[in-house]
PDB file of C-alpha atoms in Angstrom:
ATOM      1  CA  UNK E   1      24.054  12.463  -2.896  1.00 59.00           C
ATOM      2  CA  UNK E   2      24.621  12.037   0.842  1.00 62.00           C
ATOM      3  CA  UNK E   3      20.954  13.217   1.604  1.00 63.00           C
ATOM      4  CA  UNK E   4      19.525  10.688  -0.884  1.00 67.00           C
ATOM      5  CA  UNK E   5      21.574   7.890   0.719  1.00 59.00           C
ATOM      6  CA  UNK E   6      20.588   8.822   4.186  1.00 63.00           C
ATOM      7  CA  UNK E   7      16.813   9.053   3.252  1.00 65.00           C
ATOM      8  CA  UNK E   8      17.130   5.658   1.672  1.00 67.00           C
ATOM      9  CA  UNK E   9      18.641   4.102   4.577  1.00 65.00           C
ATOM     10  CA  UNK E  10      16.026   5.483   6.932  1.00 68.00           C
ATOM     11  CA  UNK E  11      13.181   4.066   4.756  1.00 62.00           C
ATOM     12  CA  UNK E  12      14.915   0.695   4.594  1.00 66.00           C
ATOM     13  CA  UNK E  13      15.382   0.671   8.286  1.00 67.00           C
ATOM     14  CA  UNK E  14      11.797   1.654   8.993  1.00 67.00           C
ATOM     15  CA  UNK E  15      10.558  -1.187   6.588  1.00 62.00           C
ATOM     16  CA  UNK E  16      12.785  -3.832   8.253  1.00 62.00           C
ATOM     17  CA  UNK E  17      11.547  -2.726  11.644  1.00 57.00           C
ATOM     18  CA  UNK E  18       7.928  -2.978  10.602  1.00 57.00           C
ATOM     19  CA  UNK E  19       8.407  -6.461   9.068  1.00 53.00           C
ATOM     20  CA  UNK E  20      10.157  -7.589  12.295  1.00 50.00           C
ATOM     21  CA  UNK E  21       7.341  -6.615  14.581  1.00 52.00           C
ATOM     22  CA  UNK E  22       4.598  -7.988  12.154  1.00 50.00           C
ATOM     23  CA  UNK E  23       6.209 -11.387  11.828  1.00 49.00           C
ATOM     24  CA  UNK E  24       6.573 -11.682  15.599  1.00 54.00           C
ATOM     25  CA  UNK E  25       3.005 -10.885  16.216  1.00 87.00           C
ATOM     26  CA  UNK E  26       1.432 -13.192  13.791  1.00 93.00           C
ATOM     27  CA  UNK E  27       0.639 -15.892  16.357  1.00 95.00           C
ATOM     28  CA  UNK E  28      -0.873 -13.351  18.699  1.00 95.00           C
ATOM     29  CA  UNK E  29      -3.007 -11.902  15.759  1.00 95.00           C
ATOM     30  CA  UNK E  30      -4.252 -15.424  15.105  1.00 96.00           C
ATOM     31  CA  UNK E  31      -5.113 -15.806  18.791  1.00 96.00           C
ATOM     32  CA  UNK E  32      -7.133 -12.617  18.729  1.00 95.00           C
ATOM     33  CA  UNK E  33      -9.039 -13.795  15.655  1.00 96.00           C
ATOM     34  CA  UNK E  34      -9.594 -17.318  17.090  1.00 96.00           C
ATOM     35  CA  UNK E  35     -11.279 -15.923  20.142  1.00 94.00           C
ATOM     36  CA  UNK E  36     -14.986 -16.888  20.255  1.00 94.00           C
ATOM     37  CA  UNK E  37     -17.147 -19.586  19.083  1.00 94.00           C
ATOM     38  CA  UNK E  38     -16.799 -21.793  15.952  1.00 95.00           C
ATOM     39  CA  UNK E  39     -19.474 -24.252  14.737  1.00 93.00           C
ATOM     40  CA  UNK E  40     -19.530 -26.835  12.060  1.00 90.00           C
ATOM     41  CA  UNK E  41     -20.577 -30.492  11.157  1.00 77.00           C
ATOM     42  CA  UNK E  42     -18.302 -33.436  11.136  1.00 66.00           C
ATOM     43  CA  UNK E  43     -19.592 -35.791   8.379  1.00 59.00           C
ATOM     44  CA  UNK E  44     -17.345 -38.836   8.567  1.00 58.00           C
ATOM     45  CA  UNK E  45     -16.891 -42.072  10.560  1.00 64.00           C
ATOM     46  CA  UNK E  46     -15.621 -41.174  14.044  1.00 63.00           C
ATOM     47  CA  UNK E  47     -14.695 -42.652  17.245  1.00 65.00           C
ATOM     48  CA  UNK E  48     -14.732 -40.176  20.079  1.00 65.00           C
ATOM     49  CA  UNK E  49     -13.551 -40.041  23.638  1.00 65.00           C
ATOM     50  CA  UNK E  50     -16.719 -41.280  25.127  1.00 66.00           C
ATOM     51  CA  UNK E  51     -16.630 -44.438  22.794  1.00 70.00           C
ATOM     52  CA  UNK E  52     -19.426 -43.323  20.582  1.00 65.00           C
ATOM     53  CA  UNK E  53     -19.065 -43.946  16.834  1.00 67.00           C
ATOM     54  CA  UNK E  54     -21.189 -42.697  14.074  1.00 66.00           C
ATOM     55  CA  UNK E  55     -21.314 -40.714  10.887  1.00 63.00           C
ATOM     56  CA  UNK E  56     -22.513 -37.151  11.706  1.00 65.00           C
ATOM     57  CA  UNK E  57     -22.175 -34.871  14.486  1.00 71.00           C
ATOM     58  CA  UNK E  58     -22.167 -31.073  15.026  1.00 81.00           C
ATOM     59  CA  UNK E  59     -19.446 -29.379  17.108  1.00 87.00           C
ATOM     60  CA  UNK E  60     -18.889 -26.030  18.559  1.00 90.00           C
ATOM     61  CA  UNK E  61     -15.538 -25.060  19.984  1.00 93.00           C
ATOM     62  CA  UNK E  62     -15.292 -21.831  22.057  1.00 94.00           C
ATOM     63  CA  UNK E  63     -11.978 -20.275  22.393  1.00 96.00           C
ATOM     64  CA  UNK E  64     -11.480 -17.663  25.255  1.00 96.00           C
ATOM     65  CA  UNK E  65      -8.079 -15.837  24.891  1.00 97.00           C
ATOM     66  CA  UNK E  66      -6.403 -15.315  28.201  1.00 96.00           C
ATOM     67  CA  UNK E  67      -2.872 -14.336  27.286  1.00 95.00           C
ATOM     68  CA  UNK E  68      -1.187 -13.175  23.978  1.00 95.00           C
ATOM     69  CA  UNK E  69      -0.789 -16.623  22.577  1.00 97.00           C
ATOM     70  CA  UNK E  70      -3.078 -18.970  24.477  1.00 97.00           C
ATOM     71  CA  UNK E  71      -6.222 -19.347  26.553  1.00 98.00           C
ATOM     72  CA  UNK E  72      -8.927 -21.867  27.643  1.00 97.00           C
ATOM     73  CA  UNK E  73     -12.141 -23.105  26.037  1.00 95.00           C
ATOM     74  CA  UNK E  74     -14.607 -25.826  25.643  1.00 92.00           C
ATOM     75  CA  UNK E  75     -15.947 -28.150  22.975  1.00 89.00           C
ATOM     76  CA  UNK E  76     -19.577 -29.239  22.663  1.00 86.00           C
ATOM     77  CA  UNK E  77     -20.304 -32.311  20.292  1.00 82.00           C
ATOM     78  CA  UNK E  78     -23.730 -33.465  19.768  1.00 77.00           C
ATOM     79  CA  UNK E  79     -25.511 -35.952  17.607  1.00 70.00           C
ATOM     80  CA  UNK E  80     -27.505 -34.248  14.854  1.00 68.00           C
ATOM     81  CA  UNK E  81     -30.372 -36.875  15.188  1.00 68.00           C
ATOM     82  CA  UNK E  82     -30.923 -36.131  18.962  1.00 64.00           C
ATOM     83  CA  UNK E  83     -29.251 -32.865  19.781  1.00 56.00           C
ATOM     84  CA  UNK E  84     -30.960 -32.360  23.231  1.00 61.00           C
ATOM     85  CA  UNK E  85     -30.146 -35.764  24.522  1.00 67.00           C
ATOM     86  CA  UNK E  86     -26.844 -36.920  23.170  1.00 71.00           C
ATOM     87  CA  UNK E  87     -24.196 -34.216  23.670  1.00 76.00           C
ATOM     88  CA  UNK E  88     -20.866 -34.092  25.159  1.00 80.00           C
ATOM     89  CA  UNK E  89     -18.874 -31.262  26.833  1.00 85.00           C
ATOM     90  CA  UNK E  90     -14.982 -31.108  27.332  1.00 89.00           C
ATOM     91  CA  UNK E  91     -13.011 -28.095  28.455  1.00 93.00           C
ATOM     92  CA  UNK E  92      -9.522 -27.500  26.975  1.00 96.00           C
ATOM     93  CA  UNK E  93      -6.538 -25.299  27.071  1.00 98.00           C
ATOM     94  CA  UNK E  94      -5.096 -23.939  23.822  1.00 98.00           C
ATOM     95  CA  UNK E  95      -2.003 -22.288  22.485  1.00 98.00           C
ATOM     96  CA  UNK E  96      -0.643 -20.991  19.249  1.00 97.00           C
ATOM     97  CA  UNK E  97       3.139 -21.505  18.394  1.00 96.00           C
ATOM     98  CA  UNK E  98       4.694 -21.013  15.123  1.00 95.00           C
ATOM     99  CA  UNK E  99       1.370 -21.081  13.426  1.00 95.00           C
ATOM    100  CA  UNK E 100       0.208 -24.469  14.989  1.00 96.00           C
ATOM    101  CA  UNK E 101      -2.773 -24.391  17.331  1.00 97.00           C
ATOM    102  CA  UNK E 102      -2.535 -26.974  20.056  1.00 97.00           C
ATOM    103  CA  UNK E 103      -5.625 -27.943  21.936  1.00 96.00           C
ATOM    104  CA  UNK E 104      -5.132 -29.924  25.311  1.00 95.00           C
ATOM    105  CA  UNK E 105      -8.258 -31.516  26.550  1.00 92.00           C
ATOM    106  CA  UNK E 106      -9.000 -31.930  30.257  1.00 90.00           C
ATOM    107  CA  UNK E 107      -9.558 -35.622  29.921  1.00 83.00           C
ATOM    108  CA  UNK E 108      -7.309 -38.406  28.637  1.00 78.00           C
ATOM    109  CA  UNK E 109      -8.030 -37.615  25.032  1.00 78.00           C
ATOM    110  CA  UNK E 110      -5.012 -36.931  22.711  1.00 86.00           C
ATOM    111  CA  UNK E 111      -4.135 -33.247  22.229  1.00 91.00           C
ATOM    112  CA  UNK E 112      -5.237 -32.041  18.819  1.00 91.00           C
ATOM    113  CA  UNK E 113      -2.862 -30.032  16.486  1.00 93.00           C
ATOM    114  CA  UNK E 114      -4.450 -27.625  13.960  1.00 93.00           C
ATOM    115  CA  UNK E 115      -2.182 -26.459  11.062  1.00 89.00           C
ATOM    116  CA  UNK E 116      -2.332 -25.457   7.364  1.00 91.00           C
ATOM    117  CA  UNK E 117      -5.337 -23.376   8.309  1.00 95.00           C
ATOM    118  CA  UNK E 118      -6.969 -20.192   7.033  1.00 95.00           C
ATOM    119  CA  UNK E 119      -8.510 -18.027   9.756  1.00 95.00           C
ATOM    120  CA  UNK E 120     -10.536 -14.843   9.465  1.00 94.00           C
ATOM    121  CA  UNK E 121     -13.277 -13.291  11.549  1.00 93.00           C
ATOM    122  CA  UNK E 122     -15.905 -15.398   9.888  1.00 95.00           C
ATOM    123  CA  UNK E 123     -14.278 -18.562   8.443  1.00 93.00           C
ATOM    124  CA  UNK E 124     -11.926 -21.138   9.862  1.00 94.00           C
ATOM    125  CA  UNK E 125     -10.720 -23.926   7.667  1.00 90.00           C
ATOM    126  CA  UNK E 126      -7.794 -26.314   7.959  1.00 87.00           C
ATOM    127  CA  UNK E 127      -6.377 -29.575   9.015  1.00 86.00           C
ATOM    128  CA  UNK E 128      -6.270 -31.304  12.465  1.00 85.00           C
ATOM    129  CA  UNK E 129      -4.864 -34.481  13.820  1.00 85.00           C
ATOM    130  CA  UNK E 130      -3.716 -35.917  17.196  1.00 81.00           C
ATOM    131  CA  UNK E 131       0.037 -35.774  16.425  1.00 78.00           C
ATOM    132  CA  UNK E 132       0.389 -39.489  16.731  1.00 80.00           C
ATOM    133  CA  UNK E 133      -1.848 -41.147  14.023  1.00 73.00           C
ATOM    134  CA  UNK E 134      -1.514 -40.344  10.375  1.00 70.00           C
ATOM    135  CA  UNK E 135      -5.276 -39.404  10.027  1.00 74.00           C
ATOM    136  CA  UNK E 136      -5.750 -35.840   9.118  1.00 78.00           C
ATOM    137  CA  UNK E 137      -9.172 -34.259   9.520  1.00 78.00           C
ATOM    138  CA  UNK E 138     -10.169 -31.435   7.161  1.00 80.00           C
ATOM    139  CA  UNK E 139     -12.627 -29.059   8.794  1.00 82.00           C
ATOM    140  CA  UNK E 140     -14.493 -25.932   7.812  1.00 86.00           C
ATOM    141  CA  UNK E 141     -16.150 -23.841  10.554  1.00 92.00           C
ATOM    142  CA  UNK E 142     -17.883 -20.605  10.760  1.00 94.00           C
ATOM    143  CA  UNK E 143     -17.761 -18.058  13.428  1.00 95.00           C
ATOM    144  CA  UNK E 144     -20.894 -18.388  15.646  1.00 91.00           C
ATOM    145  CA  UNK E 145     -21.674 -15.220  17.601  1.00 84.00           C
ATOM    146  CA  UNK E 146     -24.954 -16.483  18.797  1.00 75.00           C
ATOM    147  CA  UNK E 147     -23.910 -19.918  20.393  1.00 70.00           C
ATOM    148  CA  UNK E 148     -25.123 -19.903  23.880  1.00 66.00           C
ATOM    149  CA  UNK E 149     -24.697 -23.149  25.907  1.00 64.00           C
ATOM    150  CA  UNK E 150     -24.594 -23.782  29.493  1.00 61.00           C
ATOM    151  CA  UNK E 151     -23.400 -27.295  30.879  1.00 55.00           C
ATOM    152  CA  UNK E 152     -25.216 -26.914  34.114  1.00 54.00           C
ATOM    153  CA  UNK E 153     -28.507 -26.231  32.510  1.00 49.00           C
ATOM    154  CA  UNK E 154     -28.158 -28.452  29.446  1.00 47.00           C
ATOM    155  CA  UNK E 155     -29.385 -25.678  27.208  1.00 44.00           C
ATOM    156  CA  UNK E 156     -27.986 -24.250  24.102  1.00 44.00           C
ATOM    157  CA  UNK E 157     -28.998 -22.255  21.032  1.00 42.00           C
ATOM    158  CA  UNK E 158     -27.142 -22.174  17.778  1.00 41.00           C
ATOM    159  CA  UNK E 159     -27.692 -20.842  14.304  1.00 43.00           C
ATOM    160  CA  UNK E 160     -27.894 -23.180  11.360  1.00 41.00           C
ATOM    161  CA  UNK E 161     -24.936 -22.603   8.997  1.00 42.00           C
ATOM    162  CA  UNK E 162     -25.021 -24.295   5.539  1.00 40.00           C
ATOM    163  CA  UNK E 163     -22.112 -25.830   4.017  1.00 39.00           C
ATOM    164  CA  UNK E 164     -20.112 -26.328   7.261  1.00 37.00           C
ATOM    165  CA  UNK E 165     -18.380 -29.559   6.970  1.00 38.00           C
ATOM    166  CA  UNK E 166     -15.245 -31.682   7.982  1.00 40.00           C
ATOM    167  CA  UNK E 167     -13.976 -35.140   7.008  1.00 39.00           C
ATOM    168  CA  UNK E 168     -11.451 -37.573   8.124  1.00 40.00           C
ATOM    169  CA  UNK E 169     -11.051 -40.133  10.966  1.00 40.00           C
ATOM    170  CA  UNK E 170     -10.588 -39.449  14.579  1.00 39.00           C
ATOM    171  CA  UNK E 171      -7.828 -41.141  16.648  1.00 35.00           C
ATOM    172  CA  UNK E 172      -8.730 -43.143  19.696  1.00 37.00           C
ATOM    173  CA  UNK E 173      -7.836 -42.002  23.060  1.00 36.00           C
ATOM    174  CA  UNK E 174      -4.507 -42.594  24.759  1.00 40.00           C
ATOM    175  CA  UNK E 175      -4.168 -45.734  26.784  1.00 42.00           C
ATOM    176  CA  UNK E 176      -3.107 -45.047  30.417  1.00 38.00           C
TER     177      UNK E 176
END
C-alpha cells in the first residue's frame, strides 16, 4: 500500500511541475510563434497616423523577437490602388504580457493592444484596439515568409493571400 501511495504522489508531483512550467512559458511560446512577417488587408473606414483616410489598405507587420517576451518590428501599410506610391513605414517595439500583445510605435500614435487572439505558425486572428477608445478591430493575418521590403530602396515583394481581412475603426493619434 505504501508503494502505491509513493508512486501516486510522485506522478502527481511530476504532473504539477509540468503544468507549472508550461503555464509560465505560454507568453514566451506565443512570442516565438509571432516572430516573422504577417500580412493582411484592412477593409474598413480608417484614419491613420499620417492623416490618410480610406476604405482599403494592405498591411504587413514584421515581428523580430529579441528577448523571451518582446522584440522590435515594423509595420508597412499601403494603399491597394497604388501600392508602389502610397505606402507608410513605422518601426515599433512589442511585448507579450499575460496573453496581451502591446505594440508601441516609434511615433506619436497610440499603442495597440492585441487580445482574444488565436496564433499558430500560419494564422493570426484576434482583436486590437488602442486601449483608449472603444473601437475594436477584428483582424485576420497570414504568415508571410516571402515578404521582402526595404525602406531605403522603396522596394517590396509580397505574395497574394486570399481571404485576409480585418474590420473596425482606427483611433486617431494622441494629441501632444
